[in-house]
PDB file of C-alpha atoms and ligand atoms in Angstrom:
ATOM      1  CA  MET A   1      32.511  48.073  26.168  1.00 40.00           C
ATOM      2  CA  THR A   2      33.654  44.669  24.975  1.00 43.00           C
ATOM      3  CA  ARG A   3      32.313  41.659  26.817  1.00 42.00           C
ATOM      4  CA  ARG A   4      34.922  39.924  28.882  1.00 43.00           C
ATOM      5  CA  SER A   5      34.996  36.163  29.152  1.00 40.00           C
ATOM      6  CA  LYS A   6      35.942  34.643  32.516  1.00 43.00           C
ATOM      7  CA  SER A   7      37.799  31.877  30.756  1.00 44.00           C
ATOM      8  CA  PRO A   8      41.487  32.797  30.440  1.00 47.00           C
ATOM      9  CA  ALA A   9      41.650  30.808  27.213  1.00 49.00           C
ATOM     10  CA  LYS A  10      39.194  33.207  25.591  1.00 47.00           C
ATOM     11  CA  LYS A  11      41.013  36.399  26.552  1.00 55.00           C
ATOM     12  CA  PRO A  12      42.672  37.952  23.526  1.00 57.00           C
ATOM     13  CA  ALA A  13      46.275  37.011  24.293  1.00 74.00           C
ATOM     14  CA  LYS A  14      48.813  39.831  24.257  1.00 92.00           C
ATOM     15  CA  THR A  15      51.724  39.575  21.875  1.00 97.00           C
ATOM     16  CA  GLN A  16      54.587  38.118  23.892  1.00 97.00           C
ATOM     17  CA  VAL A  17      58.124  39.332  23.368  1.00 98.00           C
ATOM     18  CA  LEU A  18      60.618  36.482  23.777  1.00 98.00           C
ATOM     19  CA  ARG A  19      64.297  37.299  24.219  1.00 98.00           C
ATOM     20  CA  THR A  20      65.914  34.045  25.303  1.00 98.00           C
ATOM     21  CA  ILE A  21      66.076  30.646  23.650  1.00 97.00           C
ATOM     22  CA  SER A  22      64.606  29.006  26.754  1.00 97.00           C
ATOM     23  CA  ALA A  23      61.582  31.372  26.667  1.00 98.00           C
ATOM     24  CA  LEU A  24      61.115  30.659  22.968  1.00 98.00           C
ATOM     25  CA  ARG A  25      61.341  26.905  23.458  1.00 97.00           C
ATOM     26  CA  ALA A  26      58.860  27.056  26.353  1.00 97.00           C
ATOM     27  CA  TRP A  27      56.442  29.070  24.183  1.00 97.00           C
ATOM     28  CA  ALA A  28      56.718  26.557  21.314  1.00 97.00           C
ATOM     29  CA  ALA A  29      56.365  23.596  23.697  1.00 96.00           C
ATOM     30  CA  ARG A  30      53.188  25.075  25.189  1.00 96.00           C
ATOM     31  CA  ALA A  31      51.721  25.482  21.710  1.00 96.00           C
ATOM     32  CA  ARG A  32      52.636  21.926  20.749  1.00 95.00           C
ATOM     33  CA  ALA A  33      51.245  20.515  24.007  1.00 96.00           C
ATOM     34  CA  LYS A  34      47.887  22.033  23.019  1.00 96.00           C
ATOM     35  CA  ASP A  35      48.124  20.478  19.543  1.00 96.00           C
ATOM     36  CA  GLU A  36      48.457  23.912  17.985  1.00 97.00           C
ATOM     37  CA  THR A  37      50.264  24.346  14.689  1.00 98.00           C
ATOM     38  CA  VAL A  38      53.007  26.985  14.552  1.00 98.00           C
ATOM     39  CA  ALA A  39      54.139  29.267  11.728  1.00 98.00           C
ATOM     40  CA  LEU A  40      57.335  31.325  11.849  1.00 98.00           C
ATOM     41  CA  VAL A  41      57.791  34.599   9.946  1.00 98.00           C
ATOM     42  CA  PRO A  42      61.511  35.479   9.840  1.00 98.00           C
ATOM     43  CA  THR A  43      62.221  39.210   9.394  1.00 98.00           C
ATOM     44  CA  MET A  44      64.892  41.801  10.054  1.00 96.00           C
ATOM     45  CA  GLY A  45      62.268  44.264  11.345  1.00 96.00           C
ATOM     46  CA  ALA A  46      61.553  47.715   9.845  1.00 94.00           C
ATOM     47  CA  LEU A  47      58.252  46.094   8.992  1.00 96.00           C
ATOM     48  CA  HIS A  48      56.138  47.154   6.016  1.00 96.00           C
ATOM     49  CA  ALA A  49      53.039  45.790   4.275  1.00 97.00           C
ATOM     50  CA  GLY A  50      55.112  42.989   2.666  1.00 97.00           C
ATOM     51  CA  HIS A  51      56.051  41.631   6.091  1.00 98.00           C
ATOM     52  CA  LEU A  52      52.469  42.026   7.300  1.00 98.00           C
ATOM     53  CA  GLY A  53      51.333  40.011   4.264  1.00 98.00           C
ATOM     54  CA  LEU A  54      53.664  37.227   5.419  1.00 98.00           C
ATOM     55  CA  VAL A  55      52.070  37.410   8.876  1.00 98.00           C
ATOM     56  CA  ARG A  56      48.566  37.127   7.415  1.00 98.00           C
ATOM     57  CA  LEU A  57      49.659  34.156   5.308  1.00 98.00           C
ATOM     58  CA  ALA A  58      51.190  32.559   8.423  1.00 98.00           C
ATOM     59  CA  LYS A  59      47.906  33.070  10.310  1.00 98.00           C
ATOM     60  CA  ARG A  60      46.013  31.273   7.540  1.00 98.00           C
ATOM     61  CA  LYS A  61      48.430  28.337   7.696  1.00 98.00           C
ATOM     62  CA  ALA A  62      48.792  27.823  11.465  1.00 98.00           C
ATOM     63  CA  SER A  63      46.956  28.472  14.731  1.00 97.00           C
ATOM     64  CA  ARG A  64      49.978  30.179  16.372  1.00 98.00           C
ATOM     65  CA  VAL A  65      52.306  32.698  14.737  1.00 98.00           C
ATOM     66  CA  VAL A  66      55.735  33.833  15.892  1.00 98.00           C
ATOM     67  CA  VAL A  67      57.557  36.619  14.051  1.00 98.00           C
ATOM     68  CA  SER A  68      61.313  36.820  14.470  1.00 98.00           C
ATOM     69  CA  ILE A  69      62.992  40.213  14.336  1.00 98.00           C
ATOM     70  CA  PHE A  70      66.749  39.924  14.043  1.00 98.00           C
ATOM     71  CA  VAL A  71      69.121  41.992  11.924  1.00 97.00           C
ATOM     72  CA  ASN A  72      71.525  39.196  11.071  1.00 96.00           C
ATOM     73  CA  PRO A  73      75.156  40.387  10.972  1.00 94.00           C
ATOM     74  CA  ALA A  74      76.224  37.138   9.241  1.00 93.00           C
ATOM     75  CA  GLN A  75      74.527  38.134   5.975  1.00 94.00           C
ATOM     76  CA  PHE A  76      76.107  41.584   5.674  1.00 94.00           C
ATOM     77  CA  ALA A  77      79.580  42.139   4.218  1.00 91.00           C
ATOM     78  CA  PRO A  78      81.805  44.644   6.057  1.00 92.00           C
ATOM     79  CA  ASN A  79      81.105  47.304   3.392  1.00 89.00           C
ATOM     80  CA  GLU A  80      77.304  46.812   3.621  1.00 90.00           C
ATOM     81  CA  ASP A  81      74.640  48.530   5.690  1.00 88.00           C
ATOM     82  CA  PHE A  82      74.437  46.398   8.884  1.00 93.00           C
ATOM     83  CA  SER A  83      74.920  49.310  11.292  1.00 92.00           C
ATOM     84  CA  SER A  84      72.666  51.718   9.375  1.00 90.00           C
ATOM     85  CA  TYR A  85      69.949  49.136   8.565  1.00 91.00           C
ATOM     86  CA  PRO A  86      66.627  50.685   9.724  1.00 91.00           C
ATOM     87  CA  ARG A  87      65.538  49.582  13.191  1.00 94.00           C
ATOM     88  CA  THR A  88      61.964  50.561  14.127  1.00 95.00           C
ATOM     89  CA  TRP A  89      61.187  48.411  17.177  1.00 97.00           C
ATOM     90  CA  GLY A  90      58.293  50.495  18.564  1.00 97.00           C
ATOM     91  CA  ALA A  91      56.387  50.620  15.273  1.00 97.00           C
ATOM     92  CA  ASP A  92      57.095  46.922  14.599  1.00 97.00           C
ATOM     93  CA  LEU A  93      55.744  45.910  18.006  1.00 97.00           C
ATOM     94  CA  ALA A  94      52.615  48.040  17.493  1.00 97.00           C
ATOM     95  CA  ALA A  95      51.951  46.570  14.029  1.00 97.00           C
ATOM     96  CA  LEU A  96      52.404  42.973  15.186  1.00 98.00           C
ATOM     97  CA  SER A  97      50.271  43.531  18.296  1.00 97.00           C
ATOM     98  CA  GLN A  98      47.542  44.978  16.105  1.00 97.00           C
ATOM     99  CA  LEU A  99      47.654  41.828  13.952  1.00 97.00           C
ATOM    100  CA  LYS A 100      47.407  39.790  17.184  1.00 97.00           C
ATOM    101  CA  VAL A 101      50.624  37.927  16.487  1.00 98.00           C
ATOM    102  CA  ASP A 102      51.155  35.468  19.345  1.00 98.00           C
ATOM    103  CA  ALA A 103      54.865  36.054  19.878  1.00 98.00           C
ATOM    104  CA  ILE A 104      57.870  38.037  18.701  1.00 98.00           C
ATOM    105  CA  TRP A 105      61.227  36.331  18.850  1.00 98.00           C
ATOM    106  CA  ALA A 106      63.751  39.131  19.324  1.00 98.00           C
ATOM    107  CA  PRO A 107      67.125  37.659  20.253  1.00 98.00           C
ATOM    108  CA  SER A 108      70.295  39.710  20.696  1.00 97.00           C
ATOM    109  CA  VAL A 109      73.331  39.128  18.494  1.00 97.00           C
ATOM    110  CA  ALA A 110      75.040  37.498  21.511  1.00 97.00           C
ATOM    111  CA  THR A 111      72.120  35.083  21.910  1.00 98.00           C
ATOM    112  CA  MET A 112      72.264  34.037  18.249  1.00 98.00           C
ATOM    113  CA  TYR A 113      76.062  34.088  17.924  1.00 98.00           C
ATOM    114  CA  PRO A 114      77.583  33.559  21.364  1.00 97.00           C
ATOM    115  CA  GLU A 115      81.305  33.739  21.801  1.00 97.00           C
ATOM    116  CA  GLY A 116      82.946  30.755  20.130  1.00 97.00           C
ATOM    117  CA  PHE A 117      80.191  30.357  17.536  1.00 97.00           C
ATOM    118  CA  ALA A 118      81.966  28.603  14.653  1.00 97.00           C
ATOM    119  CA  ILE A 119      79.502  26.955  12.281  1.00 96.00           C
ATOM    120  CA  ARG A 120      78.356  28.319   8.944  1.00 96.00           C
ATOM    121  CA  ILE A 121      76.092  26.632   6.403  1.00 97.00           C
ATOM    122  CA  GLU A 122      77.419  26.624   2.857  1.00 97.00           C
ATOM    123  CA  PRO A 123      74.474  26.302   0.461  1.00 98.00           C
ATOM    124  CA  GLY A 124      74.822  25.149  -3.144  1.00 97.00           C
ATOM    125  CA  GLY A 125      72.253  24.711  -5.910  1.00 97.00           C
ATOM    126  CA  PRO A 126      70.135  27.854  -6.212  1.00 98.00           C
ATOM    127  CA  ALA A 127      72.564  29.678  -3.877  1.00 98.00           C
ATOM    128  CA  VAL A 128      75.315  29.524  -6.502  1.00 98.00           C
ATOM    129  CA  ALA A 129      73.144  30.418  -9.506  1.00 98.00           C
ATOM    130  CA  GLY A 130      75.215  33.506 -10.339  1.00 98.00           C
ATOM    131  CA  LEU A 131      72.607  36.102  -9.333  1.00 98.00           C
ATOM    132  CA  GLU A 132      72.703  37.658  -5.829  1.00 98.00           C
ATOM    133  CA  ASP A 133      75.567  35.302  -4.912  1.00 98.00           C
ATOM    134  CA  LYS A 134      77.750  36.859  -7.612  1.00 98.00           C
ATOM    135  CA  PHE A 135      77.430  40.346  -6.097  1.00 97.00           C
ATOM    136  CA  ARG A 136      77.016  39.381  -2.423  1.00 95.00           C
ATOM    137  CA  PRO A 137      79.126  36.212  -2.058  1.00 95.00           C
ATOM    138  CA  HIS A 138      78.753  36.075   1.733  1.00 94.00           C
ATOM    139  CA  PHE A 139      74.959  36.510   1.633  1.00 97.00           C
ATOM    140  CA  PHE A 140      73.343  33.078   1.328  1.00 98.00           C
ATOM    141  CA  GLY A 141      75.762  31.441   3.772  1.00 98.00           C
ATOM    142  CA  GLY A 142      74.683  34.046   6.329  1.00 97.00           C
ATOM    143  CA  VAL A 143      70.998  33.694   5.475  1.00 98.00           C
ATOM    144  CA  CYS A 144      71.072  29.888   5.639  1.00 98.00           C
ATOM    145  CA  THR A 145      72.980  29.885   8.922  1.00 98.00           C
ATOM    146  CA  VAL A 146      70.464  32.176  10.614  1.00 98.00           C
ATOM    147  CA  VAL A 147      67.379  30.596   9.034  1.00 98.00           C
ATOM    148  CA  ALA A 148      68.573  27.087   9.980  1.00 98.00           C
ATOM    149  CA  LYS A 149      69.038  28.312  13.561  1.00 98.00           C
ATOM    150  CA  LEU A 150      65.577  29.927  13.613  1.00 98.00           C
ATOM    151  CA  LEU A 151      63.925  26.819  12.168  1.00 98.00           C
ATOM    152  CA  LEU A 152      65.663  24.576  14.718  1.00 97.00           C
ATOM    153  CA  GLN A 153      64.882  26.929  17.612  1.00 97.00           C
ATOM    154  CA  VAL A 154      61.155  27.089  16.800  1.00 97.00           C
ATOM    155  CA  THR A 155      60.648  23.864  14.752  1.00 97.00           C
ATOM    156  CA  PRO A 156      57.555  25.433  13.189  1.00 98.00           C
ATOM    157  CA  ASP A 157      55.141  23.561  10.929  1.00 98.00           C
ATOM    158  CA  PHE A 158      55.383  26.410   8.408  1.00 98.00           C
ATOM    159  CA  ALA A 159      57.722  29.309   7.689  1.00 98.00           C
ATOM    160  CA  THR A 160      56.739  32.101   5.306  1.00 98.00           C
ATOM    161  CA  PHE A 161      59.124  33.884   2.936  1.00 98.00           C
ATOM    162  CA  GLY A 162      58.534  36.555   0.279  1.00 98.00           C
ATOM    163  CA  GLU A 163      58.973  36.120  -3.463  1.00 98.00           C
ATOM    164  CA  LYS A 164      60.473  39.626  -3.357  1.00 98.00           C
ATOM    165  CA  ASP A 165      63.718  37.831  -2.447  1.00 98.00           C
ATOM    166  CA  TYR A 166      63.115  35.129  -5.036  1.00 98.00           C
ATOM    167  CA  GLN A 167      66.528  33.456  -5.003  1.00 98.00           C
ATOM    168  CA  GLN A 168      66.450  33.457  -1.188  1.00 98.00           C
ATOM    169  CA  LEU A 169      63.040  31.715  -1.239  1.00 98.00           C
ATOM    170  CA  LYS A 170      64.472  28.985  -3.486  1.00 98.00           C
ATOM    171  CA  VAL A 171      67.621  28.644  -1.361  1.00 98.00           C
ATOM    172  CA  VAL A 172      65.686  28.331   1.901  1.00 98.00           C
ATOM    173  CA  THR A 173      63.277  25.826   0.320  1.00 98.00           C
ATOM    174  CA  ALA A 174      66.236  23.726  -0.881  1.00 98.00           C
ATOM    175  CA  MET A 175      67.907  23.925   2.534  1.00 98.00           C
ATOM    176  CA  ALA A 176      64.766  22.786   4.388  1.00 98.00           C
ATOM    177  CA  ARG A 177      64.454  19.888   1.951  1.00 98.00           C
ATOM    178  CA  ASP A 178      68.128  18.877   1.981  1.00 98.00           C
ATOM    179  CA  LEU A 179      68.516  19.078   5.778  1.00 98.00           C
ATOM    180  CA  ASP A 180      65.185  17.241   6.328  1.00 98.00           C
ATOM    181  CA  LEU A 181      63.904  20.125   8.415  1.00 98.00           C
ATOM    182  CA  PRO A 182      60.306  19.391   9.466  1.00 97.00           C
ATOM    183  CA  THR A 183      59.026  22.768   8.240  1.00 98.00           C
ATOM    184  CA  GLU A 184      57.094  23.562   5.083  1.00 98.00           C
ATOM    185  CA  ILE A 185      58.427  26.725   3.406  1.00 98.00           C
ATOM    186  CA  VAL A 186      55.567  28.826   2.031  1.00 98.00           C
ATOM    187  CA  GLY A 187      56.100  31.694  -0.446  1.00 98.00           C
ATOM    188  CA  LEU A 188      54.130  34.956  -0.703  1.00 98.00           C
ATOM    189  CA  PRO A 189      53.894  36.994  -3.939  1.00 98.00           C
ATOM    190  CA  THR A 190      55.655  40.358  -3.750  1.00 98.00           C
ATOM    191  CA  VAL A 191      53.672  43.136  -2.097  1.00 98.00           C
ATOM    192  CA  ARG A 192      54.068  46.400  -4.039  1.00 98.00           C
ATOM    193  CA  GLU A 193      53.476  50.110  -3.687  1.00 98.00           C
ATOM    194  CA  LYS A 194      50.711  51.522  -5.913  1.00 97.00           C
ATOM    195  CA  ASP A 195      53.285  52.504  -8.544  1.00 97.00           C
ATOM    196  CA  GLY A 196      54.695  48.960  -8.691  1.00 98.00           C
ATOM    197  CA  LEU A 197      57.824  49.419  -6.559  1.00 98.00           C
ATOM    198  CA  ALA A 198      58.405  46.286  -4.497  1.00 98.00           C
ATOM    199  CA  MET A 199      58.108  47.158  -0.813  1.00 97.00           C
ATOM    200  CA  SER A 200      61.444  46.958   0.966  1.00 95.00           C
ATOM    201  CA  SER A 201      62.883  48.235   4.230  1.00 90.00           C
ATOM    202  CA  ARG A 202      65.716  49.676   2.121  1.00 90.00           C
ATOM    203  CA  ASN A 203      63.299  51.930   0.161  1.00 95.00           C
ATOM    204  CA  ALA A 204      63.682  54.275   3.145  1.00 91.00           C
ATOM    205  CA  TYR A 205      67.180  55.078   1.839  1.00 92.00           C
ATOM    206  CA  LEU A 206      65.826  56.553  -1.435  1.00 96.00           C
ATOM    207  CA  SER A 207      65.820  60.335  -1.964  1.00 96.00           C
ATOM    208  CA  ALA A 208      62.602  61.864  -3.364  1.00 97.00           C
ATOM    209  CA  ASP A 209      64.045  61.831  -6.898  1.00 97.00           C
ATOM    210  CA  GLU A 210      65.268  58.259  -6.569  1.00 97.00           C
ATOM    211  CA  ARG A 211      61.907  57.179  -5.171  1.00 98.00           C
ATOM    212  CA  ALA A 212      60.232  58.625  -8.292  1.00 98.00           C
ATOM    213  CA  THR A 213      62.643  56.658 -10.522  1.00 98.00           C
ATOM    214  CA  ALA A 214      62.577  53.388  -8.565  1.00 98.00           C
ATOM    215  CA  PRO A 215      59.355  51.910 -10.122  1.00 98.00           C
ATOM    216  CA  THR A 216      61.267  51.703 -13.443  1.00 98.00           C
ATOM    217  CA  LEU A 217      62.577  48.324 -12.347  1.00 98.00           C
ATOM    218  CA  HIS A 218      59.149  46.725 -12.113  1.00 98.00           C
ATOM    219  CA  ARG A 219      57.873  48.510 -15.219  1.00 98.00           C
ATOM    220  CA  VAL A 220      60.772  47.224 -17.321  1.00 98.00           C
ATOM    221  CA  LEU A 221      60.456  43.697 -15.899  1.00 98.00           C
ATOM    222  CA  LYS A 222      56.783  43.645 -16.897  1.00 98.00           C
ATOM    223  CA  GLU A 223      57.564  44.966 -20.394  1.00 98.00           C
ATOM    224  CA  CYS A 224      60.262  42.315 -20.847  1.00 98.00           C
ATOM    225  CA  ALA A 225      57.860  39.579 -19.678  1.00 98.00           C
ATOM    226  CA  VAL A 226      55.247  40.644 -22.241  1.00 98.00           C
ATOM    227  CA  GLN A 227      57.794  40.714 -25.060  1.00 97.00           C
ATOM    228  CA  ILE A 228      59.213  37.307 -24.127  1.00 96.00           C
ATOM    229  CA  LYS A 229      55.682  35.885 -24.126  1.00 95.00           C
ATOM    230  CA  GLU A 230      55.309  37.369 -27.630  1.00 95.00           C
ATOM    231  CA  ARG A 231      58.343  35.226 -28.563  1.00 93.00           C
ATOM    232  CA  ARG A 232      60.682  38.131 -29.277  1.00 94.00           C
ATOM    233  CA  PRO A 233      64.351  37.053 -29.019  1.00 93.00           C
ATOM    234  CA  MET A 234      65.079  36.894 -25.323  1.00 95.00           C
ATOM    235  CA  VAL A 235      68.663  38.178 -25.531  1.00 95.00           C
ATOM    236  CA  ASP A 236      67.474  41.318 -27.364  1.00 96.00           C
ATOM    237  CA  VAL A 237      64.558  41.893 -24.994  1.00 97.00           C
ATOM    238  CA  LEU A 238      66.867  41.760 -21.971  1.00 97.00           C
ATOM    239  CA  ALA A 239      69.525  43.980 -23.596  1.00 98.00           C
ATOM    240  CA  VAL A 240      66.903  46.654 -24.383  1.00 98.00           C
ATOM    241  CA  GLY A 241      65.452  46.304 -20.870  1.00 98.00           C
ATOM    242  CA  ARG A 242      68.883  46.738 -19.314  1.00 98.00           C
ATOM    243  CA  ALA A 243      69.547  49.845 -21.415  1.00 98.00           C
ATOM    244  CA  LYS A 244      66.207  51.362 -20.344  1.00 98.00           C
ATOM    245  CA  ILE A 245      67.050  50.820 -16.676  1.00 98.00           C
ATOM    246  CA  GLU A 246      70.532  52.285 -17.116  1.00 98.00           C
ATOM    247  CA  ARG A 247      69.133  55.319 -18.915  1.00 98.00           C
ATOM    248  CA  GLU A 248      67.144  56.126 -15.744  1.00 97.00           C
ATOM    249  CA  GLY A 249      70.392  56.309 -13.766  1.00 97.00           C
ATOM    250  CA  PHE A 250      70.633  52.801 -12.293  1.00 98.00           C
ATOM    251  CA  VAL A 251      73.829  50.752 -12.249  1.00 98.00           C
ATOM    252  CA  VAL A 252      72.582  47.284 -13.181  1.00 98.00           C
ATOM    253  CA  ASP A 253      74.116  44.262 -11.426  1.00 98.00           C
ATOM    254  CA  TYR A 254      72.017  41.793 -13.452  1.00 98.00           C
ATOM    255  CA  LEU A 255      68.835  41.470 -15.479  1.00 98.00           C
ATOM    256  CA  GLU A 256      68.341  37.817 -16.329  1.00 98.00           C
ATOM    257  CA  ALA A 257      65.858  35.170 -17.404  1.00 97.00           C
ATOM    258  CA  ARG A 258      66.099  32.022 -15.294  1.00 98.00           C
ATOM    259  CA  HIS A 259      64.160  28.815 -14.823  1.00 97.00           C
ATOM    260  CA  ALA A 260      61.616  29.665 -12.127  1.00 97.00           C
ATOM    261  CA  GLU A 261      62.435  26.583 -10.032  1.00 96.00           C
ATOM    262  CA  THR A 262      66.112  25.723 -10.618  1.00 95.00           C
ATOM    263  CA  LEU A 263      67.285  29.271 -11.475  1.00 97.00           C
ATOM    264  CA  VAL A 264      69.445  27.900 -14.305  1.00 96.00           C
ATOM    265  CA  PRO A 265      69.873  30.300 -17.261  1.00 96.00           C
ATOM    266  CA  ILE A 266      67.193  29.964 -19.898  1.00 94.00           C
ATOM    267  CA  THR A 267      67.117  31.263 -23.462  1.00 89.00           C
ATOM    268  CA  ASP A 268      63.941  29.690 -24.826  1.00 88.00           C
ATOM    269  CA  LEU A 269      60.366  30.132 -23.660  1.00 89.00           C
ATOM    270  CA  LYS A 270      59.666  26.438 -24.170  1.00 89.00           C
ATOM    271  CA  ASN A 271      62.214  25.497 -21.472  1.00 91.00           C
ATOM    272  CA  GLY A 272      60.286  27.487 -18.837  1.00 87.00           C
ATOM    273  CA  PRO A 273      58.593  28.408 -16.547  1.00 97.00           C
ATOM    274  CA  ILE A 274      60.677  31.573 -16.660  1.00 98.00           C
ATOM    275  CA  ARG A 275      61.384  34.106 -13.923  1.00 98.00           C
ATOM    276  CA  LEU A 276      62.967  37.467 -14.755  1.00 98.00           C
ATOM    277  CA  LEU A 277      65.217  38.787 -11.994  1.00 98.00           C
ATOM    278  CA  VAL A 278      66.896  42.159 -11.646  1.00 98.00           C
ATOM    279  CA  ALA A 279      69.259  43.858  -9.203  1.00 98.00           C
ATOM    280  CA  ALA A 280      70.373  47.451  -9.681  1.00 98.00           C
ATOM    281  CA  ARG A 281      71.821  50.281  -7.655  1.00 97.00           C
ATOM    282  CA  LEU A 282      70.249  53.720  -7.554  1.00 97.00           C
ATOM    283  CA  GLY A 283      72.577  56.108  -5.734  1.00 96.00           C
ATOM    284  CA  ARG A 284      73.574  54.231  -2.573  1.00 92.00           C
ATOM    285  CA  THR A 285      70.504  51.986  -2.559  1.00 94.00           C
ATOM    286  CA  ARG A 286      70.549  48.500  -4.055  1.00 95.00           C
ATOM    287  CA  LEU A 287      67.125  47.311  -5.216  1.00 97.00           C
ATOM    288  CA  ILE A 288      66.044  43.850  -6.375  1.00 98.00           C
ATOM    289  CA  ASP A 289      62.851  42.669  -8.049  1.00 98.00           C
ATOM    290  CA  ASN A 290      61.487  39.802 -10.124  1.00 98.00           C
ATOM    291  CA  VAL A 291      58.397  38.726 -12.095  1.00 98.00           C
ATOM    292  CA  GLY A 292      57.130  35.514 -13.650  1.00 98.00           C
ATOM    293  CA  VAL A 293      56.741  35.257 -17.436  1.00 97.00           C
TER     294      VAL A 293
HETATM  295  P1  AMP B   1      63.626  41.242   5.434  1.00 90.78           P
HETATM  296  O1  AMP B   1      63.104  41.796   6.706  1.00 90.78           O
HETATM  297  O2  AMP B   1      63.847  42.236   4.368  1.00 90.78           O
HETATM  298  O3  AMP B   1      64.783  40.292   5.646  1.00 90.78           O
HETATM  299  O4  AMP B   1      62.478  40.333   4.852  1.00 90.78           O
HETATM  300  C1  AMP B   1      61.821  39.376   5.655  1.00 90.78           C
HETATM  301  C2  AMP B   1      60.877  38.606   4.793  1.00 90.78           C
HETATM  302  O5  AMP B   1      59.945  39.505   4.189  1.00 90.78           O
HETATM  303  C3  AMP B   1      61.567  37.871   3.624  1.00 90.78           C
HETATM  304  O6  AMP B   1      60.960  36.598   3.470  1.00 90.78           O
HETATM  305  C4  AMP B   1      61.284  38.768   2.466  1.00 90.78           C
HETATM  306  O7  AMP B   1      61.278  38.089   1.230  1.00 90.78           O
HETATM  307  C5  AMP B   1      59.894  39.255   2.813  1.00 90.78           C
HETATM  308  N1  AMP B   1      59.556  40.485   2.078  1.00 90.78           N
HETATM  309  C6  AMP B   1      60.270  41.634   2.077  1.00 90.78           C
HETATM  310  N2  AMP B   1      59.679  42.531   1.251  1.00 90.78           N
HETATM  311  C7  AMP B   1      58.588  41.914   0.731  1.00 90.78           C
HETATM  312  C8  AMP B   1      57.565  42.307  -0.197  1.00 90.78           C
HETATM  313  N3  AMP B   1      57.552  43.508  -0.750  1.00 90.78           N
HETATM  314  N4  AMP B   1      56.604  41.411  -0.508  1.00 90.78           N
HETATM  315  C9  AMP B   1      56.607  40.168   0.054  1.00 90.78           C
HETATM  316  N5  AMP B   1      57.530  39.745   0.944  1.00 90.78           N
HETATM  317  C10 AMP B   1      58.508  40.600   1.274  1.00 90.78           C
END
């Protein structure tokens, strides 16, 4: 039997589920009144080890952690997978409780976007780099609008984001800086399956055959990175890499070398640091990945 303390402060606190903005604000105010630091982990649920890595990072940064779970309609185009996006509330709650997350912020769509909602953030800079934005033009406006709302609702000291969505990490970092938001954006390296596939809630869409093919993306990115470091001509390296990916049955949206901070196109190793970024469709599933050179 575990020893119980009489002091309420020492009881292992249960993960609280917050569903209204007033409950969230009260939770954050209580933390601040006790001089606690707060980290926010924004997610769309369907949690996997990548998300749990963000939670662990958040716990190292701050004394209180709140994880938001909200499938944000504003970042999906009408032809995208908003309604079929995986929703696994029971498993998410169990995983976050096990990690002793302090609170889950789980607003409804009506709470986040009440009738008459009319404001949308229009990010520039890394959000118009010609990568994800070229294929999902609505995406970063939707992401910035919801992340700005989350950051203003919680006003955390830290918010953690994955390098898996590398352009998104740069966009959110630029937004926090440009809007003077009092939150430090902290990145986490991509968490991968044993075979190199970047973990993603959308991997659940892959058939068994597609799942076997999917690690090609990371394998080719790594090969390209090695060859670029060996000073082979970058244009050729990327063209061969693209062909290899296509040969496996992917439809490639982009495979590009960009400056790791500004995301501007880069053709020479000496203008780095370089990040290689790829997006490709396998059947009905769109996968993205990236590596540093
Ligand atoms: P999502 O729920 O897909 O919107 O992702 C929520 C957060 O988890 C974002 O900051 C993602 O970049 C991050 N994330 C998703 N997959 C991974 C992964 N494999 N490794 C690290 N972070 C990830």
